[in-house]
Amino acid sequence: MALILAASLISAPLQADVQLPNLGESSQEGLSPLQERQIGESAMRELRRSGAMSEDPELVAYLRQLGGRLLDASGETGVQFVFFPMLDRSINAFAIPGGLVGVHTGLIVLAQHESELASVLSHEIAHVTQHHFARLLEGQKMAPWVTLAALGLAIVAASAGKGDVAMAGLMGSQAYMIQRQLDYTYMFEQEADRIGMQTLQKAGFDQAAMPTFFDRMQKNSRLGEGNAPEFLRTHPVTYKRISDAQARLKDKPYQQFKDSLDFLFVREKARFLQMDEQDALEYYRKTLSEKKYGHLPSHLYGLALAQLRAFDADAAWATLQQSKQALGKTHSSLEYLAGSIRLAQKRPSDALQIFKEASKRFPASRALVYGEIDALIANQQLSEALASAQYASELYPSDAYIWQRISKIQNARGDAVRQHQAQAEYYSRLGEYTAAIEQLQQAQNAGGGDFYLLSAIEARLKELKQELIPLK
């Protein structure tokens, strides 16, 4: 279910007793690591520009934490992975060369247990570590005129899961010709299943979740191809694959695996983000009144999110207290929502206190770091906000959204040079080097700034121009 490359190239099924070798290292001759990274970065830029990527800090942080746990278990150190959410109801996930793994919110919502979601990520990780994309290109003998940009565009179209709509946008292009040829084969899928299940076990998740999840999706697709989840259309999730995965569990004792609170709250937020304002309110009110929920605290959390988006902050606050009471304690997601509600109520001092106290209790929460900076800005404590944001930028040097906040603070302080400089760092971390260069040029022309600041800007401008060369 690595759902990135759509078409119909399925090899003959392997016999059940065939032991698949680890071919990753010896079979990537057709595509260098640098080319894989460039393809991935190109696809990532297009996905971000499409507006389909979710920037929700809690979804982003959770997927990266879950992915990191699986990577630690896999022992993979040769690829720098990035896991990111796509705001899309379709049941899909995909791996992009270079270690980029996208997960649709529809897949997160469908997962009944955390191990099921982990099984998808472990499968996608295996596709990357085994260099299936490079091996596929080599096997298809792609023509020499194929460009990395065209490959990236083909990946974007396939991962979007839009069927004919995506195809129509590619007609007549190199990307269309490539996209019609690419698909993971049965052998690659079986290899990703095998390695993925090993990773699940080492990471402390339920190995049985993979065939269970596959089987449920397969059964749900029986009504016809038009109703099949995207990954069933793009990858051969067959009963043989399911039975092969189940055979690997033979003689293994049954174990119970408890879902983390992080998963339960993130799954509910993903569900909420997929719905519009009125649908979300109606859904949560109806399911709560009918007691159709699996976890009351996270369900109440979803209602509070819906109420806040409907500009009923007071009701959201009351529902949030019910969620905390049902849980019997608090959680970083609940505290982030609490601070967000206070900001919406124009109570920035109260919001700041919530974020500060919660950050001490949940120091790993990036969302709470953002919240504290936002509350300082709302409270007109710009010097403190700048100091907090600069400290955060040192802790998280690749975080674009901290630099976006630094730019906002510098704008509020009336420092145009540093505002453009910070905005350039924001764009550079998104891989938008042209926009970053433009911002630095605006900083140079803004007037003001001492010799040392302007020299730093000039040096950074040269660095970014060098980053832009491989993209041309």
Short mmCIF file of C-alpha atoms in Angstrom, two decimals:
data_model
loop_
_atom_site.label_atom_id
_atom_site.label_comp_id
_atom_site.label_asym_id
_atom_site.label_seq_id
_atom_site.Cartn_x
_atom_site.Cartn_y
_atom_site.Cartn_z
CA MET A 1 0.00 0.00 0.00
CA ALA A 2 2.68 2.44 -0.79
CA LEU A 3 0.25 4.35 -2.89
CA ILE A 4 2.49 6.66 -4.70
CA LEU A 5 2.76 5.35 -8.20
CA ALA A 6 -0.45 4.68 -10.06
CA ALA A 7 -0.87 2.37 -13.06
CA SER A 8 -1.04 -1.32 -13.74
CA LEU A 9 2.31 -3.08 -13.77
CA ILE A 10 1.79 -6.13 -11.55
CA SER A 11 4.21 -9.01 -11.76
CA ALA A 12 3.27 -12.66 -11.41
CA PRO A 13 2.64 -13.73 -7.80
CA LEU A 14 5.51 -15.41 -5.98
CA GLN A 15 5.19 -18.80 -4.37
CA ALA A 16 4.36 -18.65 -0.66
CA ASP A 17 7.61 -20.33 0.39
CA VAL A 18 9.90 -17.95 -1.49
CA GLN A 19 12.25 -16.10 0.88
CA LEU A 20 12.75 -12.57 -0.43
CA PRO A 21 16.28 -11.20 -0.07
CA ASN A 22 17.11 -7.70 1.14
CA LEU A 23 17.91 -6.15 -2.23
CA GLY A 24 17.88 -2.49 -1.24
CA GLU A 25 21.59 -1.72 -1.18
CA SER A 26 22.56 -3.65 -4.29
CA SER A 27 19.73 -2.56 -6.56
CA GLN A 28 19.67 1.23 -6.72
CA GLU A 29 22.18 1.65 -9.51
CA GLY A 30 19.60 3.23 -11.79
CA LEU A 31 19.04 6.22 -9.51
CA SER A 32 21.61 7.84 -7.24
CA PRO A 33 20.80 8.98 -3.67
CA LEU A 34 21.21 12.58 -4.83
CA GLN A 35 18.69 12.03 -7.64
CA GLU A 36 16.27 10.38 -5.21
CA ARG A 37 16.55 13.40 -2.92
CA GLN A 38 16.00 15.84 -5.80
CA ILE A 39 12.94 13.93 -6.99
CA GLY A 40 11.55 13.94 -3.46
CA GLU A 41 12.17 17.64 -2.94
CA SER A 42 10.55 18.47 -6.28
CA ALA A 43 7.47 16.41 -5.44
CA MET A 44 7.33 17.91 -1.93
CA ARG A 45 7.31 21.44 -3.31
CA GLU A 46 4.46 20.62 -5.68
CA LEU A 47 2.46 18.94 -2.94
CA ARG A 48 2.90 21.94 -0.66
CA ARG A 49 1.97 24.38 -3.41
CA SER A 50 -1.19 22.38 -4.10
CA GLY A 51 -2.46 23.27 -0.62
CA ALA A 52 -3.19 19.62 0.19
CA MET A 53 -0.53 19.27 2.88
CA SER A 54 -1.76 19.88 6.42
CA GLU A 55 0.34 22.25 8.51
CA ASP A 56 -1.43 21.30 11.74
CA PRO A 57 1.42 21.13 14.27
CA GLU A 58 -0.06 18.24 16.23
CA LEU A 59 -0.65 16.03 13.20
CA VAL A 60 2.83 16.81 11.89
CA ALA A 61 4.49 16.13 15.24
CA TYR A 62 2.62 12.88 15.85
CA LEU A 63 3.43 11.38 12.45
CA ARG A 64 7.09 12.29 12.85
CA GLN A 65 7.18 10.81 16.35
CA LEU A 66 5.50 7.60 15.19
CA GLY A 67 7.73 7.40 12.13
CA GLY A 68 10.80 8.04 14.26
CA ARG A 69 9.88 5.19 16.58
CA LEU A 70 9.58 2.83 13.64
CA LEU A 71 12.84 4.05 12.11
CA ASP A 72 14.66 3.44 15.38
CA ALA A 73 13.32 -0.11 15.38
CA SER A 74 14.26 -0.68 11.73
CA GLY A 75 17.87 0.35 12.28
CA GLU A 76 17.77 2.52 9.15
CA THR A 77 20.35 5.31 9.25
CA GLY A 78 21.11 5.92 5.57
CA VAL A 79 18.00 7.93 4.69
CA GLN A 80 16.70 11.09 6.35
CA PHE A 81 12.94 10.55 6.54
CA VAL A 82 10.20 13.17 6.75
CA PHE A 83 6.62 12.14 7.59
CA PHE A 84 3.82 14.57 6.80
CA PRO A 85 0.00 14.66 6.75
CA MET A 86 -2.20 15.32 3.73
CA LEU A 87 -5.64 16.80 4.39
CA ASP A 88 -7.62 14.35 2.27
CA ARG A 89 -10.51 12.02 3.10
CA SER A 90 -9.23 9.30 0.77
CA ILE A 91 -7.64 6.25 2.37
CA ASN A 92 -4.11 6.62 1.14
CA ALA A 93 -0.43 6.86 2.02
CA PHE A 94 2.62 7.11 -0.19
CA ALA A 95 6.40 7.09 -0.12
CA ILE A 96 8.44 9.53 -2.18
CA PRO A 97 12.08 8.82 -3.05
CA GLY A 98 14.44 10.49 -0.64
CA GLY A 99 12.58 9.39 2.49
CA LEU A 100 9.39 11.45 2.28
CA VAL A 101 6.24 9.68 3.51
CA GLY A 102 2.79 11.24 3.17
CA VAL A 103 -0.26 10.03 5.10
CA HIS A 104 -3.80 11.07 4.22
CA THR A 105 -6.05 12.07 7.11
CA GLY A 106 -8.61 9.57 5.77
CA LEU A 107 -6.21 6.74 6.56
CA ILE A 108 -5.59 8.04 10.08
CA VAL A 109 -9.34 8.20 10.73
CA LEU A 110 -9.91 4.70 9.34
CA ALA A 111 -7.33 3.12 11.65
CA GLN A 112 -9.09 1.52 14.61
CA HIS A 113 -5.84 1.08 16.49
CA GLU A 114 -2.44 2.74 16.53
CA SER A 115 -0.76 -0.45 15.38
CA GLU A 116 -2.80 -0.32 12.16
CA LEU A 117 -1.52 3.15 11.36
CA ALA A 118 1.99 2.07 12.32
CA SER A 119 1.70 -0.89 9.94
CA VAL A 120 1.15 1.50 7.02
CA LEU A 121 4.14 3.64 7.96
CA SER A 122 6.40 0.62 8.44
CA HIS A 123 5.33 -0.63 5.00
CA GLU A 124 6.12 2.75 3.42
CA ILE A 125 9.48 2.93 5.20
CA ALA A 126 10.37 -0.42 3.69
CA HIS A 127 9.56 0.84 0.18
CA VAL A 128 12.10 3.64 0.69
CA THR A 129 14.83 1.64 2.42
CA GLN A 130 14.63 -1.08 -0.23
CA HIS A 131 14.85 1.57 -2.99
CA HIS A 132 11.80 0.19 -4.77
CA PHE A 133 11.35 3.35 -6.79
CA ALA A 134 14.91 3.20 -8.15
CA ARG A 135 14.56 -0.51 -8.86
CA LEU A 136 11.28 0.11 -10.63
CA LEU A 137 12.78 2.78 -12.88
CA GLU A 138 15.69 0.48 -13.68
CA GLY A 139 13.34 -2.35 -14.50
CA GLN A 140 11.25 -0.13 -16.78
CA LYS A 141 14.37 1.23 -18.56
CA MET A 142 13.15 4.81 -18.44
CA ALA A 143 14.25 6.82 -21.48
CA PRO A 144 17.21 9.19 -21.07
CA TRP A 145 15.05 12.25 -21.71
CA VAL A 146 13.14 11.68 -18.49
CA THR A 147 13.73 14.65 -16.17
CA LEU A 148 13.68 14.66 -12.39
CA ALA A 149 11.00 17.37 -12.48
CA ALA A 150 8.78 15.17 -14.66
CA LEU A 151 9.23 12.26 -12.26
CA GLY A 152 8.34 14.52 -9.35
CA LEU A 153 5.21 15.71 -11.11
CA ALA A 154 4.19 12.14 -11.86
CA ILE A 155 4.56 11.30 -8.18
CA VAL A 156 2.41 14.26 -7.18
CA ALA A 157 -0.37 13.21 -9.55
CA ALA A 158 -0.30 9.62 -8.34
CA SER A 159 -0.20 10.51 -4.66
CA ALA A 160 -3.08 12.96 -5.04
CA GLY A 161 -5.44 10.06 -5.66
CA LYS A 162 -7.64 12.10 -7.97
CA GLY A 163 -7.92 9.60 -10.80
CA ASP A 164 -8.93 11.17 -14.09
CA VAL A 165 -8.60 14.69 -12.71
CA ALA A 166 -4.92 14.16 -12.01
CA MET A 167 -4.45 12.42 -15.34
CA ALA A 168 -6.06 15.26 -17.26
CA GLY A 169 -3.51 17.68 -15.84
CA LEU A 170 -0.68 15.50 -17.13
CA MET A 171 -1.92 14.68 -20.63
CA GLY A 172 0.70 15.31 -23.28
CA SER A 173 3.53 15.75 -20.78
CA GLN A 174 6.54 13.66 -19.90
CA ALA A 175 5.05 13.18 -16.45
CA TYR A 176 1.93 11.61 -17.92
CA MET A 177 3.97 9.11 -19.95
CA ILE A 178 5.95 8.13 -16.85
CA GLN A 179 2.96 7.96 -14.54
CA ARG A 180 1.24 5.50 -16.85
CA GLN A 181 4.16 3.08 -16.41
CA LEU A 182 4.89 3.25 -12.68
CA ASP A 183 3.43 0.90 -10.12
CA TYR A 184 4.85 -1.14 -7.31
CA THR A 185 4.91 -4.80 -8.24
CA TYR A 186 3.61 -7.69 -6.20
CA MET A 187 7.20 -8.61 -5.30
CA PHE A 188 7.87 -5.13 -3.91
CA GLU A 189 4.63 -5.18 -1.95
CA GLN A 190 5.40 -8.56 -0.42
CA GLU A 191 8.91 -7.43 0.45
CA ALA A 192 7.56 -4.26 2.10
CA ASP A 193 5.02 -6.36 4.04
CA ARG A 194 7.70 -8.72 5.32
CA ILE A 195 10.14 -6.01 6.38
CA GLY A 196 7.34 -3.81 7.70
CA MET A 197 6.02 -6.54 9.98
CA GLN A 198 9.51 -7.10 11.37
CA THR A 199 9.78 -3.38 12.11
CA LEU A 200 6.37 -3.40 13.81
CA GLN A 201 7.44 -6.14 16.18
CA LYS A 202 10.75 -4.46 17.03
CA ALA A 203 8.93 -1.16 17.70
CA GLY A 204 6.51 -2.80 20.12
CA PHE A 205 3.41 -2.74 17.91
CA ASP A 206 0.98 -5.49 16.97
CA GLN A 207 2.22 -7.38 13.90
CA ALA A 208 -1.28 -8.72 13.31
CA ALA A 209 -2.47 -5.17 12.63
CA MET A 210 -1.08 -5.26 9.09
CA PRO A 211 -3.08 -8.20 7.70
CA THR A 212 -6.08 -7.13 9.80
CA PHE A 213 -6.05 -3.65 8.30
CA PHE A 214 -5.52 -5.00 4.78
CA ASP A 215 -8.34 -7.49 5.20
CA ARG A 216 -10.81 -4.89 6.44
CA MET A 217 -10.04 -2.59 3.52
CA GLN A 218 -10.30 -5.47 1.08
CA LYS A 219 -13.73 -6.43 2.42
CA ASN A 220 -14.91 -2.82 2.32
CA SER A 221 -13.99 -2.63 -1.39
CA ARG A 222 -16.13 -5.57 -2.51
CA LEU A 223 -18.94 -3.29 -3.67
CA GLY A 224 -16.90 -2.35 -6.73
CA GLU A 225 -13.79 -0.69 -8.04
CA GLY A 226 -15.37 2.75 -7.81
CA ASN A 227 -15.66 2.34 -4.05
CA ALA A 228 -12.20 0.91 -3.43
CA PRO A 229 -9.72 2.90 -1.33
CA GLU A 230 -6.99 4.58 -3.38
CA PHE A 231 -4.24 2.24 -2.28
CA LEU A 232 -6.25 -0.82 -3.39
CA ARG A 233 -6.44 0.71 -6.86
CA THR A 234 -2.76 1.58 -7.08
CA HIS A 235 -1.25 -1.45 -5.34
CA PRO A 236 -2.03 -5.15 -5.47
CA VAL A 237 -3.47 -5.76 -2.00
CA THR A 238 -4.57 -9.33 -2.71
CA TYR A 239 -5.89 -12.14 -0.55
CA LYS A 240 -2.59 -13.92 -1.14
CA ARG A 241 -0.71 -11.01 0.40
CA ILE A 242 -3.07 -11.07 3.35
CA SER A 243 -2.69 -14.81 3.81
CA ASP A 244 1.10 -14.52 3.50
CA ALA A 245 1.12 -11.89 6.25
CA GLN A 246 -1.13 -14.01 8.43
CA ALA A 247 1.17 -17.02 7.92
CA ARG A 248 4.04 -15.02 9.38
CA LEU A 249 2.06 -14.80 12.62
CA LYS A 250 1.76 -18.56 12.99
CA ASP A 251 2.53 -19.83 16.49
CA LYS A 252 2.93 -16.29 17.84
CA PRO A 253 1.04 -15.75 21.13
CA TYR A 254 -1.80 -13.22 21.25
CA GLN A 255 -0.93 -9.91 22.87
CA GLN A 256 -2.93 -6.79 23.63
CA PHE A 257 -1.47 -3.46 22.57
CA LYS A 258 -2.81 -0.29 24.16
CA ASP A 259 -3.35 2.76 21.97
CA SER A 260 -1.53 5.90 23.07
CA LEU A 261 -3.45 9.02 24.01
CA ASP A 262 -1.45 10.85 21.34
CA PHE A 263 -2.96 8.58 18.69
CA LEU A 264 -6.52 8.90 20.02
CA PHE A 265 -6.43 12.70 20.10
CA VAL A 266 -4.64 13.04 16.74
CA ARG A 267 -7.10 10.67 15.07
CA GLU A 268 -9.96 12.82 16.34
CA LYS A 269 -8.31 16.00 15.14
CA ALA A 270 -7.79 14.44 11.70
CA ARG A 271 -11.50 13.55 11.61
CA PHE A 272 -12.45 17.09 12.63
CA LEU A 273 -10.18 18.70 10.03
CA GLN A 274 -11.84 16.69 7.25
CA MET A 275 -15.29 18.11 8.00
CA ASP A 276 -16.72 21.56 7.46
CA GLU A 277 -18.07 23.62 10.33
CA GLN A 278 -21.70 22.49 10.33
CA ASP A 279 -21.00 18.84 9.52
CA ALA A 280 -18.53 18.62 12.39
CA LEU A 281 -20.97 20.06 14.92
CA GLU A 282 -23.76 17.78 13.78
CA TYR A 283 -21.52 14.70 13.76
CA TYR A 284 -20.20 15.16 17.28
CA ARG A 285 -23.53 16.13 18.79
CA LYS A 286 -25.26 13.15 17.19
CA THR A 287 -22.63 10.55 18.06
CA LEU A 288 -22.33 11.82 21.62
CA SER A 289 -26.09 11.74 22.17
CA GLU A 290 -26.24 8.20 20.76
CA LYS A 291 -23.08 7.18 22.66
CA LYS A 292 -21.43 6.04 19.42
CA TYR A 293 -17.81 6.63 20.23
CA GLY A 294 -14.83 4.55 21.22
CA HIS A 295 -13.10 7.05 23.48
CA LEU A 296 -15.20 9.72 25.21
CA PRO A 297 -12.42 12.21 26.10
CA SER A 298 -11.15 12.46 22.51
CA HIS A 299 -14.71 12.63 21.16
CA LEU A 300 -15.47 15.58 23.45
CA TYR A 301 -12.19 17.10 22.30
CA GLY A 302 -13.44 16.85 18.71
CA LEU A 303 -16.66 18.66 19.65
CA ALA A 304 -14.68 21.41 21.39
CA LEU A 305 -12.58 21.87 18.24
CA ALA A 306 -15.76 22.14 16.17
CA GLN A 307 -17.27 24.68 18.56
CA LEU A 308 -14.14 26.82 18.50
CA ARG A 309 -14.13 26.85 14.71
CA ALA A 310 -17.81 27.90 14.83
CA PHE A 311 -16.73 30.94 16.93
CA ASP A 312 -18.42 29.62 20.06
CA ALA A 313 -15.37 29.80 22.30
CA ASP A 314 -17.36 29.71 25.54
CA ALA A 315 -19.05 26.45 24.57
CA ALA A 316 -15.70 25.05 23.44
CA TRP A 317 -14.20 25.87 26.86
CA ALA A 318 -17.06 24.12 28.68
CA THR A 319 -16.75 21.02 26.46
CA LEU A 320 -12.99 20.98 26.97
CA GLN A 321 -13.49 20.80 30.75
CA GLN A 322 -15.80 17.82 30.22
CA SER A 323 -13.08 16.13 28.16
CA LYS A 324 -10.49 16.65 30.90
CA GLN A 325 -12.92 15.32 33.50
CA ALA A 326 -13.67 12.23 31.41
CA LEU A 327 -9.94 11.61 30.94
CA GLY A 328 -9.15 12.15 34.60
CA LYS A 329 -6.04 14.16 33.71
CA THR A 330 -4.83 16.49 31.00
CA HIS A 331 -2.91 16.02 27.76
CA SER A 332 -0.82 18.29 25.54
CA SER A 333 -3.60 18.41 22.92
CA LEU A 334 -6.11 19.55 25.53
CA GLU A 335 -3.75 22.24 26.82
CA TYR A 336 -3.00 23.50 23.31
CA LEU A 337 -6.73 23.76 22.68
CA ALA A 338 -7.23 25.51 26.03
CA GLY A 339 -4.68 28.18 25.14
CA SER A 340 -6.17 28.55 21.66
CA ILE A 341 -9.62 29.10 23.16
CA ARG A 342 -8.31 31.81 25.48
CA LEU A 343 -6.68 33.54 22.50
CA ALA A 344 -10.00 33.40 20.66
CA GLN A 345 -11.67 34.93 23.72
CA LYS A 346 -9.18 37.83 23.57
CA ARG A 347 -7.57 36.74 26.81
CA PRO A 348 -3.90 36.55 25.77
CA SER A 349 -2.54 36.77 29.33
CA ASP A 350 -4.55 33.70 30.35
CA ALA A 351 -3.49 31.94 27.14
CA LEU A 352 0.16 32.72 27.85
CA GLN A 353 -0.08 31.27 31.34
CA ILE A 354 -1.67 28.08 29.98
CA PHE A 355 0.99 27.64 27.29
CA LYS A 356 3.88 28.33 29.66
CA GLU A 357 2.69 25.89 32.31
CA ALA A 358 1.79 23.24 29.72
CA SER A 359 5.19 23.57 28.01
CA LYS A 360 6.88 22.69 31.29
CA ARG A 361 4.61 19.67 31.68
CA PHE A 362 4.86 18.55 28.06
CA PRO A 363 8.28 19.78 26.87
CA ALA A 364 8.18 17.64 23.72
CA SER A 365 5.11 19.43 22.32
CA ARG A 366 6.07 21.71 19.41
CA ALA A 367 2.49 22.99 19.24
CA LEU A 368 2.79 24.42 22.76
CA VAL A 369 5.99 26.22 21.71
CA TYR A 370 4.08 27.83 18.84
CA GLY A 371 1.22 28.67 21.20
CA GLU A 372 3.48 30.42 23.70
CA ILE A 373 5.06 32.55 20.97
CA ASP A 374 1.63 33.42 19.55
CA ALA A 375 0.34 34.38 23.00
CA LEU A 376 3.36 36.63 23.60
CA ILE A 377 2.69 38.35 20.26
CA ALA A 378 -1.01 38.77 21.10
CA ASN A 379 0.00 40.17 24.51
CA GLN A 380 2.27 42.73 22.77
CA GLN A 381 5.34 41.30 24.53
CA LEU A 382 7.40 41.48 21.36
CA SER A 383 10.87 41.35 22.93
CA GLU A 384 9.93 38.24 24.91
CA ALA A 385 8.26 36.74 21.82
CA LEU A 386 11.40 37.32 19.74
CA ALA A 387 13.65 35.80 22.40
CA SER A 388 11.37 32.77 22.71
CA ALA A 389 11.17 32.30 18.93
CA GLN A 390 14.93 32.64 18.44
CA TYR A 391 15.57 30.09 21.18
CA ALA A 392 13.05 27.75 19.52
CA SER A 393 14.78 28.21 16.15
CA GLU A 394 18.00 26.93 17.73
CA LEU A 395 16.21 23.92 19.20
CA TYR A 396 14.43 23.17 15.91
CA PRO A 397 16.68 24.55 13.15
CA SER A 398 14.69 23.03 10.27
CA ASP A 399 11.30 24.37 11.47
CA ALA A 400 9.92 26.81 8.90
CA TYR A 401 6.99 27.94 11.03
CA ILE A 402 9.15 29.31 13.81
CA TRP A 403 10.86 31.54 11.25
CA GLN A 404 7.45 32.60 9.98
CA ARG A 405 6.67 33.80 13.50
CA ILE A 406 10.02 35.58 13.77
CA SER A 407 9.15 37.43 10.55
CA LYS A 408 5.77 38.42 12.01
CA ILE A 409 7.44 39.71 15.18
CA GLN A 410 10.02 41.74 13.25
CA ASN A 411 7.24 43.25 11.17
CA ALA A 412 5.41 44.27 14.35
CA ARG A 413 8.66 45.81 15.63
CA GLY A 414 9.01 47.80 12.41
CA ASP A 415 12.29 46.13 11.38
CA ALA A 416 11.82 45.56 7.65
CA VAL A 417 15.33 44.22 7.04
CA ARG A 418 15.06 41.48 9.64
CA GLN A 419 11.46 40.78 8.67
CA HIS A 420 12.50 39.91 5.11
CA GLN A 421 15.56 38.04 6.38
CA ALA A 422 13.37 35.84 8.60
CA GLN A 423 10.84 35.32 5.82
CA ALA A 424 13.69 34.13 3.60
CA GLU A 425 14.60 31.51 6.21
CA TYR A 426 10.97 30.41 6.27
CA TYR A 427 10.92 29.90 2.50
CA SER A 428 14.31 28.21 2.42
CA ARG A 429 13.13 25.57 4.88
CA LEU A 430 10.22 24.83 2.57
CA GLY A 431 12.62 24.36 -0.34
CA GLU A 432 11.29 27.51 -2.03
CA TYR A 433 14.70 28.94 -2.80
CA THR A 434 13.58 31.46 -5.43
CA ALA A 435 11.15 33.05 -2.98
CA ALA A 436 13.83 33.02 -0.29
CA ILE A 437 16.28 34.81 -2.58
CA GLU A 438 13.65 37.44 -3.39
CA GLN A 439 13.10 38.07 0.30
CA LEU A 440 16.82 38.58 0.92
CA GLN A 441 17.01 40.97 -2.00
CA GLN A 442 14.11 42.91 -0.51
CA ALA A 443 16.00 42.96 2.80
CA GLN A 444 19.01 44.48 1.03
CA ASN A 445 16.81 47.16 -0.54
CA ALA A 446 14.73 47.92 2.56
CA GLY A 447 17.19 50.45 3.95
CA GLY A 448 18.76 50.26 7.38
CA GLY A 449 20.76 47.46 8.89
CA ASP A 450 24.37 47.64 10.00
CA PHE A 451 27.41 46.29 8.18
CA TYR A 452 27.38 42.94 9.97
CA LEU A 453 23.69 42.29 9.28
CA LEU A 454 23.98 43.19 5.59
CA SER A 455 27.12 41.07 5.26
CA ALA A 456 25.26 38.10 6.76
CA ILE A 457 22.42 38.65 4.31
CA GLU A 458 24.83 38.76 1.37
CA ALA A 459 26.52 35.55 2.50
CA ARG A 460 23.19 33.79 2.92
CA LEU A 461 22.11 35.01 -0.51
CA LYS A 462 25.13 33.28 -2.08
CA GLU A 463 24.33 30.05 -0.22
CA LEU A 464 20.74 30.01 -1.46
CA LYS A 465 21.78 30.69 -5.05
CA GLN A 466 24.00 27.62 -4.84
CA GLU A 467 21.03 25.59 -3.55
CA LEU A 468 19.03 26.73 -6.58
CA ILE A 469 21.58 25.52 -9.17
CA PRO A 470 20.74 21.76 -8.95
CA LEU A 471 17.04 22.57 -9.46
CA LYS A 472 17.58 24.20 -12.84
#
